PDB file of C-alpha atoms and ligand atoms in Angstrom:
ATOM      1  CA  MET A 260     -30.680  -3.077  58.079  1.00 68.00           C
ATOM      2  CA  ILE A 261     -32.308  -1.501  55.461  1.00 68.00           C
ATOM      3  CA  ALA A 262     -30.334   1.980  56.299  1.00 68.00           C
ATOM      4  CA  LYS A 263     -26.929  -0.288  56.352  1.00 72.00           C
ATOM      5  CA  ALA A 264     -28.081  -0.941  52.576  1.00 65.00           C
ATOM      6  CA  VAL A 265     -28.794   2.226  51.735  1.00 63.00           C
ATOM      7  CA  ILE A 266     -25.338   3.504  53.383  1.00 65.00           C
ATOM      8  CA  ILE A 267     -23.603   0.565  51.136  1.00 64.00           C
ATOM      9  CA  VAL A 268     -25.638   1.969  47.790  1.00 60.00           C
ATOM     10  CA  ALA A 269     -24.561   5.503  48.030  1.00 61.00           C
ATOM     11  CA  LEU A 270     -20.845   4.731  49.106  1.00 64.00           C
ATOM     12  CA  VAL A 271     -20.610   2.752  45.912  1.00 57.00           C
ATOM     13  CA  ILE A 272     -22.551   4.922  43.863  1.00 61.00           C
ATOM     14  CA  ALA A 273     -20.028   8.033  45.171  1.00 62.00           C
ATOM     15  CA  ALA A 274     -17.315   5.589  44.368  1.00 60.00           C
ATOM     16  CA  GLY A 275     -18.026   4.869  40.584  1.00 58.00           C
ATOM     17  CA  GLY A 276     -18.947   8.581  40.567  1.00 61.00           C
ATOM     18  CA  LEU A 277     -15.471   9.409  41.872  1.00 64.00           C
ATOM     19  CA  SER A 278     -13.659   6.716  39.748  1.00 64.00           C
ATOM     20  CA  PHE A 279     -15.069   8.392  37.057  1.00 62.00           C
ATOM     21  CA  ALA A 280     -14.533  11.848  37.886  1.00 64.00           C
ATOM     22  CA  VAL A 281     -10.656  11.092  38.356  1.00 63.00           C
ATOM     23  CA  ILE A 282     -10.312   9.339  35.026  1.00 60.00           C
ATOM     24  CA  THR A 283     -11.908  11.846  33.054  1.00 62.00           C
ATOM     25  CA  ALA A 284      -9.649  14.557  34.912  1.00 62.00           C
ATOM     26  CA  LEU A 285      -6.459  12.638  33.915  1.00 61.00           C
ATOM     27  CA  SER A 286      -7.838  12.299  30.425  1.00 58.00           C
ATOM     28  CA  PHE A 287      -8.301  15.674  30.041  1.00 61.00           C
ATOM     29  CA  PHE A 288      -5.311  17.090  31.729  1.00 61.00           C
ATOM     30  CA  LEU A 289      -3.039  14.356  30.246  1.00 57.00           C
ATOM     31  CA  GLY A 290      -4.421  14.625  26.612  1.00 54.00           C
ATOM     32  CA  GLY A 291      -6.920  17.566  26.276  1.00 51.00           C
ATOM     33  CA  ALA A 292      -9.437  15.638  25.544  1.00 57.00           C
ATOM     34  CA  LEU A 293     -12.652  14.221  27.815  1.00 65.00           C
ATOM     35  CA  PHE A 294     -12.817  10.452  28.149  1.00 76.00           C
ATOM     36  CA  VAL A 295     -16.103   9.961  26.107  1.00 89.00           C
ATOM     37  CA  THR A 296     -17.084   6.932  24.830  1.00 94.00           C
ATOM     38  CA  SER A 297     -18.863   6.380  21.405  1.00 95.00           C
ATOM     39  CA  THR A 298     -22.553   5.676  21.927  1.00 94.00           C
ATOM     40  CA  ARG A 299     -23.688   1.686  20.854  1.00 95.00           C
ATOM     41  CA  PRO A 300     -25.560   3.594  17.639  1.00 95.00           C
ATOM     42  CA  ALA A 301     -22.365   5.453  17.092  1.00 96.00           C
ATOM     43  CA  VAL A 302     -20.272   2.279  17.010  1.00 98.00           C
ATOM     44  CA  GLU A 303     -22.456   0.799  14.802  1.00 98.00           C
ATOM     45  CA  ALA A 304     -22.440   3.898  12.622  1.00 98.00           C
ATOM     46  CA  MET A 305     -18.575   3.865  12.305  1.00 98.00           C
ATOM     47  CA  LEU A 306     -18.068   0.090  11.858  1.00 98.00           C
ATOM     48  CA  GLN A 307     -20.819   0.608   9.047  1.00 98.00           C
ATOM     49  CA  LEU A 308     -18.516   3.129   7.136  1.00 98.00           C
ATOM     50  CA  ALA A 309     -15.164   1.921   7.879  1.00 98.00           C
ATOM     51  CA  ASP A 310     -16.233  -1.528   5.775  1.00 97.00           C
ATOM     52  CA  LEU A 311     -13.630  -3.582   7.377  1.00 98.00           C
ATOM     53  CA  ARG A 312     -11.710  -6.403   5.310  1.00 98.00           C
ATOM     54  CA  PRO A 313      -9.961  -9.344   6.957  1.00 98.00           C
ATOM     55  CA  GLY A 314      -6.596  -8.572   7.858  1.00 98.00           C
ATOM     56  CA  ASP A 315      -7.004  -4.711   7.800  1.00 98.00           C
ATOM     57  CA  LYS A 316      -4.798  -2.436  10.543  1.00 98.00           C
ATOM     58  CA  VAL A 317      -7.063  -0.633  12.104  1.00 98.00           C
ATOM     59  CA  TYR A 318      -5.680   2.245  14.435  1.00 98.00           C
ATOM     60  CA  ASP A 319      -8.269   4.026  17.328  1.00 98.00           C
ATOM     61  CA  LEU A 320      -6.227   7.011  17.896  1.00 98.00           C
ATOM     62  CA  GLY A 321      -7.425   7.873  21.492  1.00 97.00           C
ATOM     63  CA  CYS A 322      -9.014   4.481  22.010  1.00 97.00           C
ATOM     64  CA  GLY A 323     -10.734   5.106  25.345  1.00 97.00           C
ATOM     65  CA  ASP A 324     -11.784   1.753  27.240  1.00 97.00           C
ATOM     66  CA  GLY A 325     -11.337   0.013  23.695  1.00 98.00           C
ATOM     67  CA  ARG A 326     -14.749  -0.653  22.599  1.00 98.00           C
ATOM     68  CA  LEU A 327     -14.584   0.588  19.247  1.00 98.00           C
ATOM     69  CA  LEU A 328     -12.016  -2.060  18.424  1.00 98.00           C
ATOM     70  CA  VAL A 329     -13.073  -5.137  20.606  1.00 98.00           C
ATOM     71  CA  THR A 330     -16.486  -4.968  18.568  1.00 98.00           C
ATOM     72  CA  ALA A 331     -14.734  -4.546  15.604  1.00 98.00           C
ATOM     73  CA  GLY A 332     -12.482  -7.312  16.205  1.00 98.00           C
ATOM     74  CA  ARG A 333     -15.466  -9.664  17.129  1.00 97.00           C
ATOM     75  CA  ARG A 334     -17.030  -8.895  13.844  1.00 97.00           C
ATOM     76  CA  CYS A 335     -13.958  -9.136  11.522  1.00 97.00           C
ATOM     77  CA  PRO A 336      -9.983 -10.517  11.818  1.00 98.00           C
ATOM     78  CA  ILE A 337      -8.912  -7.683  11.870  1.00 98.00           C
ATOM     79  CA  ARG A 338      -5.120  -5.940  13.284  1.00 98.00           C
ATOM     80  CA  ALA A 339      -5.969  -3.709  15.476  1.00 98.00           C
ATOM     81  CA  THR A 340      -4.389  -0.870  17.682  1.00 98.00           C
ATOM     82  CA  GLY A 341      -5.621   1.625  20.191  1.00 98.00           C
ATOM     83  CA  VAL A 342      -3.521   4.069  21.284  1.00 98.00           C
ATOM     84  CA  GLU A 343      -4.229   5.999  24.620  1.00 97.00           C
ATOM     85  CA  ILE A 344      -2.707   8.862  26.700  1.00 95.00           C
ATOM     86  CA  SER A 345      -3.965   8.066  29.706  1.00 93.00           C
ATOM     87  CA  PRO A 346      -2.612   4.912  31.821  1.00 93.00           C
ATOM     88  CA  ILE A 347      -6.108   4.701  33.778  1.00 91.00           C
ATOM     89  CA  VAL A 348      -8.228   4.385  30.598  1.00 94.00           C
ATOM     90  CA  LEU A 349      -5.514   2.277  28.157  1.00 96.00           C
ATOM     91  CA  GLY A 350      -6.030  -0.179  31.874  1.00 96.00           C
ATOM     92  CA  LEU A 351      -9.980  -0.154  30.886  1.00 96.00           C
ATOM     93  CA  ALA A 352      -9.199  -0.979  26.959  1.00 98.00           C
ATOM     94  CA  TRP A 353      -6.778  -3.769  27.865  1.00 98.00           C
ATOM     95  CA  LEU A 354      -9.350  -5.327  30.707  1.00 98.00           C
ATOM     96  CA  ARG A 355     -11.989  -4.969  27.843  1.00 97.00           C
ATOM     97  CA  ALA A 356      -9.846  -6.555  25.443  1.00 98.00           C
ATOM     98  CA  ARG A 357      -8.952  -9.638  27.657  1.00 97.00           C
ATOM     99  CA  MET A 358     -12.554 -10.192  28.630  1.00 96.00           C
ATOM    100  CA  GLY A 359     -13.512 -10.073  25.303  1.00 95.00           C
ATOM    101  CA  GLY A 360     -10.579 -12.585  23.981  1.00 96.00           C
ATOM    102  CA  VAL A 361     -10.108 -10.147  20.990  1.00 97.00           C
ATOM    103  CA  PRO A 362      -6.370  -9.525  20.241  1.00 97.00           C
ATOM    104  CA  VAL A 363      -5.705  -5.533  20.185  1.00 98.00           C
ATOM    105  CA  ARG A 364      -2.069  -4.133  20.368  1.00 98.00           C
ATOM    106  CA  LEU A 365      -2.103  -1.438  23.120  1.00 98.00           C
ATOM    107  CA  ILE A 366      -0.233   1.831  23.084  1.00 98.00           C
ATOM    108  CA  ARG A 367       0.158   4.327  25.634  1.00 97.00           C
ATOM    109  CA  GLY A 368       1.272   7.750  23.790  1.00 97.00           C
ATOM    110  CA  ASN A 369       0.108  10.600  22.332  1.00 97.00           C
ATOM    111  CA  VAL A 370      -1.536  10.593  19.102  1.00 98.00           C
ATOM    112  CA  LEU A 371       0.701  13.453  17.992  1.00 97.00           C
ATOM    113  CA  LYS A 372       3.400  11.182  17.995  1.00 97.00           C
ATOM    114  CA  THR A 373       2.625   8.201  16.716  1.00 98.00           C
ATOM    115  CA  ASP A 374       3.309   7.124  13.165  1.00 98.00           C
ATOM    116  CA  PHE A 375       0.002   5.304  12.007  1.00 98.00           C
ATOM    117  CA  SER A 376       1.193   5.533   8.517  1.00 98.00           C
ATOM    118  CA  ASP A 377       0.621   1.924   7.926  1.00 98.00           C
ATOM    119  CA  ALA A 378      -3.290   2.115   8.747  1.00 98.00           C
ATOM    120  CA  ASP A 379      -6.320   1.110   6.589  1.00 98.00           C
ATOM    121  CA  VAL A 380      -8.530   2.083   8.586  1.00 98.00           C
ATOM    122  CA  VAL A 381      -8.110   5.186  11.229  1.00 98.00           C
ATOM    123  CA  PHE A 382     -10.876   5.661  13.951  1.00 98.00           C
ATOM    124  CA  CYS A 383     -11.164   9.069  15.336  1.00 98.00           C
ATOM    125  CA  TYR A 384     -13.055  10.788  18.012  1.00 97.00           C
ATOM    126  CA  LEU A 385     -11.041  13.724  19.118  1.00 96.00           C
ATOM    127  CA  MET A 386     -11.469  17.556  19.467  1.00 94.00           C
ATOM    128  CA  PRO A 387     -11.027  19.536  16.515  1.00 96.00           C
ATOM    129  CA  ASP A 388      -7.993  21.316  17.409  1.00 96.00           C
ATOM    130  CA  LEU A 389      -6.253  17.790  18.212  1.00 96.00           C
ATOM    131  CA  LEU A 390      -7.503  16.777  14.900  1.00 97.00           C
ATOM    132  CA  ALA A 391      -6.214  19.668  13.129  1.00 97.00           C
ATOM    133  CA  ARG A 392      -2.496  19.318  14.546  1.00 98.00           C
ATOM    134  CA  MET A 393      -2.498  15.577  13.451  1.00 98.00           C
ATOM    135  CA  ASP A 394      -2.988  16.135   9.720  1.00 98.00           C
ATOM    136  CA  ALA A 395       0.583  15.414   8.553  1.00 98.00           C
ATOM    137  CA  GLY A 396      -0.344  12.153   9.974  1.00 98.00           C
ATOM    138  CA  PHE A 397      -3.330  11.974   7.889  1.00 98.00           C
ATOM    139  CA  GLN A 398      -1.686  12.763   5.205  1.00 98.00           C
ATOM    140  CA  ALA A 399       0.833  10.133   5.438  1.00 98.00           C
ATOM    141  CA  LEU A 400      -1.748   7.414   5.435  1.00 98.00           C
ATOM    142  CA  LYS A 401      -1.802   5.481   1.764  1.00 97.00           C
ATOM    143  CA  PRO A 402      -4.348   6.192  -0.812  1.00 97.00           C
ATOM    144  CA  GLY A 403      -7.307   4.557  -0.049  1.00 96.00           C
ATOM    145  CA  SER A 404      -7.075   4.117   3.634  1.00 98.00           C
ATOM    146  CA  ARG A 405     -10.324   5.145   5.236  1.00 98.00           C
ATOM    147  CA  ILE A 406     -10.783   7.607   8.092  1.00 98.00           C
ATOM    148  CA  VAL A 407     -13.876   7.505  10.362  1.00 98.00           C
ATOM    149  CA  CYS A 408     -14.517  10.463  12.764  1.00 98.00           C
ATOM    150  CA  HIS A 409     -17.122  10.569  15.590  1.00 97.00           C
ATOM    151  CA  ARG A 410     -18.816  14.029  15.715  1.00 96.00           C
ATOM    152  CA  PHE A 411     -15.981  15.946  14.887  1.00 96.00           C
ATOM    153  CA  GLY A 412     -14.723  16.114  11.508  1.00 97.00           C
ATOM    154  CA  LEU A 413     -11.403  16.578   9.707  1.00 98.00           C
ATOM    155  CA  PRO A 414     -10.490  20.467   9.357  1.00 96.00           C
ATOM    156  CA  GLY A 415     -10.247  21.254   5.368  1.00 96.00           C
ATOM    157  CA  TRP A 416     -10.911  17.867   4.049  1.00 97.00           C
ATOM    158  CA  SER A 417     -14.534  16.757   2.606  1.00 97.00           C
ATOM    159  CA  PRO A 418     -16.143  13.652   4.046  1.00 98.00           C
ATOM    160  CA  GLY A 419     -17.348  11.106   1.401  1.00 98.00           C
ATOM    161  CA  LYS A 420     -20.358   9.941   3.492  1.00 98.00           C
ATOM    162  CA  ILE A 421     -21.648  11.587   6.801  1.00 98.00           C
ATOM    163  CA  ILE A 422     -24.122   8.920   9.117  1.00 97.00           C
ATOM    164  CA  VAL A 423     -26.351  11.239  10.876  1.00 96.00           C
ATOM    165  CA  LEU A 424     -27.307  10.163  14.534  1.00 94.00           C
ATOM    166  CA  PRO A 425     -30.477  11.148  16.020  1.00 87.00           C
ATOM    167  CA  GLY A 426     -30.361  11.391  19.450  1.00 79.00           C
ATOM    168  CA  ARG A 427     -32.448  12.661  22.543  1.00 73.00           C
ATOM    169  CA  TRP A 428     -30.912  16.215  23.042  1.00 77.00           C
ATOM    170  CA  LEU A 429     -27.776  16.666  20.597  1.00 79.00           C
ATOM    171  CA  GLN A 430     -27.458  15.560  16.836  1.00 84.00           C
ATOM    172  CA  ASP A 431     -24.344  12.784  16.656  1.00 93.00           C
ATOM    173  CA  ARG A 432     -22.723  12.587  13.493  1.00 97.00           C
ATOM    174  CA  VAL A 433     -19.779  10.080  12.126  1.00 98.00           C
ATOM    175  CA  LEU A 434     -18.147  11.309   8.766  1.00 98.00           C
ATOM    176  CA  LEU A 435     -16.123   8.568   6.727  1.00 98.00           C
ATOM    177  CA  TYR A 436     -12.823  10.160   4.695  1.00 98.00           C
ATOM    178  CA  ARG A 437     -10.720   8.784   2.169  1.00 97.00           C
ATOM    179  CA  ARG A 438      -7.306   9.381   1.912  1.00 94.00           C
TER     180      ARG A 438
HETATM  181  C1  SAM B 235     -13.668  11.256  23.211  1.00 87.21           C
HETATM  182  S1  SAM B 235     -12.671   9.729  23.822  1.00 87.21           S
HETATM  183  C2  SAM B 235     -13.236   8.489  22.827  1.00 87.21           C
HETATM  184  C3  SAM B 235     -12.958   7.243  23.109  1.00 87.21           C
HETATM  185  C4  SAM B 235     -13.060   5.719  22.055  1.00 87.21           C
HETATM  186  N1  SAM B 235     -12.451   6.184  20.993  1.00 87.21           N
HETATM  187  C5  SAM B 235     -14.939   6.031  21.802  1.00 87.21           C
HETATM  188  O1  SAM B 235     -14.984   6.406  20.432  1.00 87.21           O
HETATM  189  O2  SAM B 235     -15.084   5.330  22.423  1.00 87.21           O
HETATM  190  C6  SAM B 235     -10.910  10.260  23.398  1.00 87.21           C
HETATM  191  C7  SAM B 235     -10.188   9.461  24.213  1.00 87.21           C
HETATM  192  O3  SAM B 235      -8.819   9.993  23.845  1.00 87.21           O
HETATM  193  C8  SAM B 235      -7.631  10.142  24.552  1.00 87.21           C
HETATM  194  N2  SAM B 235      -6.665  11.141  24.077  1.00 87.21           N
HETATM  195  C9  SAM B 235      -6.874  12.394  24.008  1.00 87.21           C
HETATM  196  N3  SAM B 235      -5.950  13.355  23.656  1.00 87.21           N
HETATM  197  C10 SAM B 235      -5.189  12.202  23.288  1.00 87.21           C
HETATM  198  C11 SAM B 235      -4.009  12.659  22.820  1.00 87.21           C
HETATM  199  N4  SAM B 235      -3.201  13.387  22.355  1.00 87.21           N
HETATM  200  N5  SAM B 235      -2.817  10.896  22.624  1.00 87.21           N
HETATM  201  C12 SAM B 235      -3.619  10.023  23.315  1.00 87.21           C
HETATM  202  N6  SAM B 235      -4.801   9.993  23.119  1.00 87.21           N
HETATM  203  C13 SAM B 235      -5.538  10.990  23.654  1.00 87.21           C
HETATM  204  C14 SAM B 235      -8.537  10.860  25.976  1.00 87.21           C
HETATM  205  O4  SAM B 235      -7.941   9.995  26.658  1.00 87.21           O
HETATM  206  C15 SAM B 235      -9.863   9.695  25.823  1.00 87.21           C
HETATM  207  O5  SAM B 235      -9.841   8.667  26.415  1.00 87.21           O
END
């Protein structure tokens, strides 16, 4: 009996690990970025810097499992859009938004080919080389719009504010830019 239970638990853990590995590999090969989600303290810091207002058009470019937009949408009636290259990860975002009862427009696509010029707020947790290639998109934003980056800043831009998050092994940070 105990042996059976141990085997079932081991199988569940192995299946979870395998699913994560598949999602991570897909995300990496399709988009060049790992599927790593923002931690809860990072989400809180990003929302603090974004200073969301009702009706804001908010994009999460590379939205992952949608946690940032769903948390934001629960706090403030925003118009949320998530863009994600990996279909499996986008499915997780769809599930999270449905389960949270938060309306989020989800787009399966490449952030490099996405027009987000109507945004009031843009969230990014992407690698520096990708952020550099998105510069024309950031330059096309309306004056006054806010760009909130997790960990990696916008190459060539000066942040207006930085929140440093202490971590067990690594310091993390969240940066605010204004167009
Ligand atoms: C580090 S995760 C961040 C997820 C989420 N924004 C968060 O903060 O929890 C980056 C996400 O961007 C996606 N991604 C990477 N390159 C992309 C691209 N060119 N277009 C759209 N999504 C991309 C990855 O699949 C991954 O889910």
